Amino acid sequence: MAEAIGQNENHNQLDTQGESLEAPLPTSIDLQAEYENSGVGEVLDELDRELIGLKPVKQRIRETAALLLVESARKAMGLSFETPTLHMSFTGNPGTGKTTVALRMSDILHRLGYVRKGHLISVTRDDLVGQYIGHTAPKTKEILKRAMGGVLFIDEAYYLYRPDNERDYGQEAIEILLQVMENNRDDLVVILAGYEDRMDTFFESNPGFRSRIAHHIDFPDYGNEELLEISQSMLHQQNYHFDDEANTLMSKYIDLRRQQPYFANARSIRNALDRARLRQANRLFQQNDGPVTAEQLSTITAKDLSPSRVFNFTPPSKEKRKNVQKGK
């Protein structure tokens, strides 16, 4: 897109002797028009529809898109230009939308001409690190080859570094990644993701990574009301809904579940709804009251939620609750 901004229809002009001359550089560029023509607004609108809340995250993505538009305009007008470093770090607890945002980010980068293909390759340590000598380099290079022209998303990236294991080959993968991140900045964007405290430790142990990451984005946990809205949205996408009693009980479920270990935000909500649908199906099958209606098939009731063991949970003290939230 950077090459396309402000170009005239006639790319070359001829002087009186028939020699080609370069088209003059534009003296002004309508950034809003470029934004609309790029389709970036559509991606951002889709992100708003897909993910509830996350206002700070969405704001950072919008700011990044604005930066890329401005850099493209600067290049088109002949101003000093250098491909910006776009490698990123996404920190936050599971189920906060990191993978979804990475997908939308790859689409934005493609629409603005910063990556050729705009695809996203999502991997973990097992996809990059081998189990014996000579195995890691080919695995890592193959993944990088597949990711070129797009975005490489490394979830739980801190597992690449295991200093307590002398026979671990994660450091080899790290060294290859660092080299490619530096030498192929114009053809690959790497996004590292994981828990905030563990990512901080990872960066402290690998300063080369920190120096190559320009954008650090923290994904906050969802609040109770946001999680209830997420549960309603998930059901709606599958043509289900809560009745009034179930809606109230789901709100209580969310409050209790958030206080328990291993809570994974939207991911835990999805799992709870899957179990509720199983109970609903079993309830409808066993009641044997004749034909069922579409409304019955589409309604999640309190009976489908109440058997959850979450409701037998005794909330911990405030001190224990803090430790749970920190993952201790």
CSV table of C-alpha atoms in Angstrom, one decimal, residues 94 100 155 158 214:
chain,number,residue,atom,x,y,z
A,94,PRO,CA,-5.6,-17.5,29.1
A,100,THR,CA,-7.9,-13.5,18.0
A,155,ASP,CA,2.1,-19.0,22.6
A,158,TYR,CA,8.8,-18.4,27.9
A,214,ALA,CA,8.6,-2.7,19.9
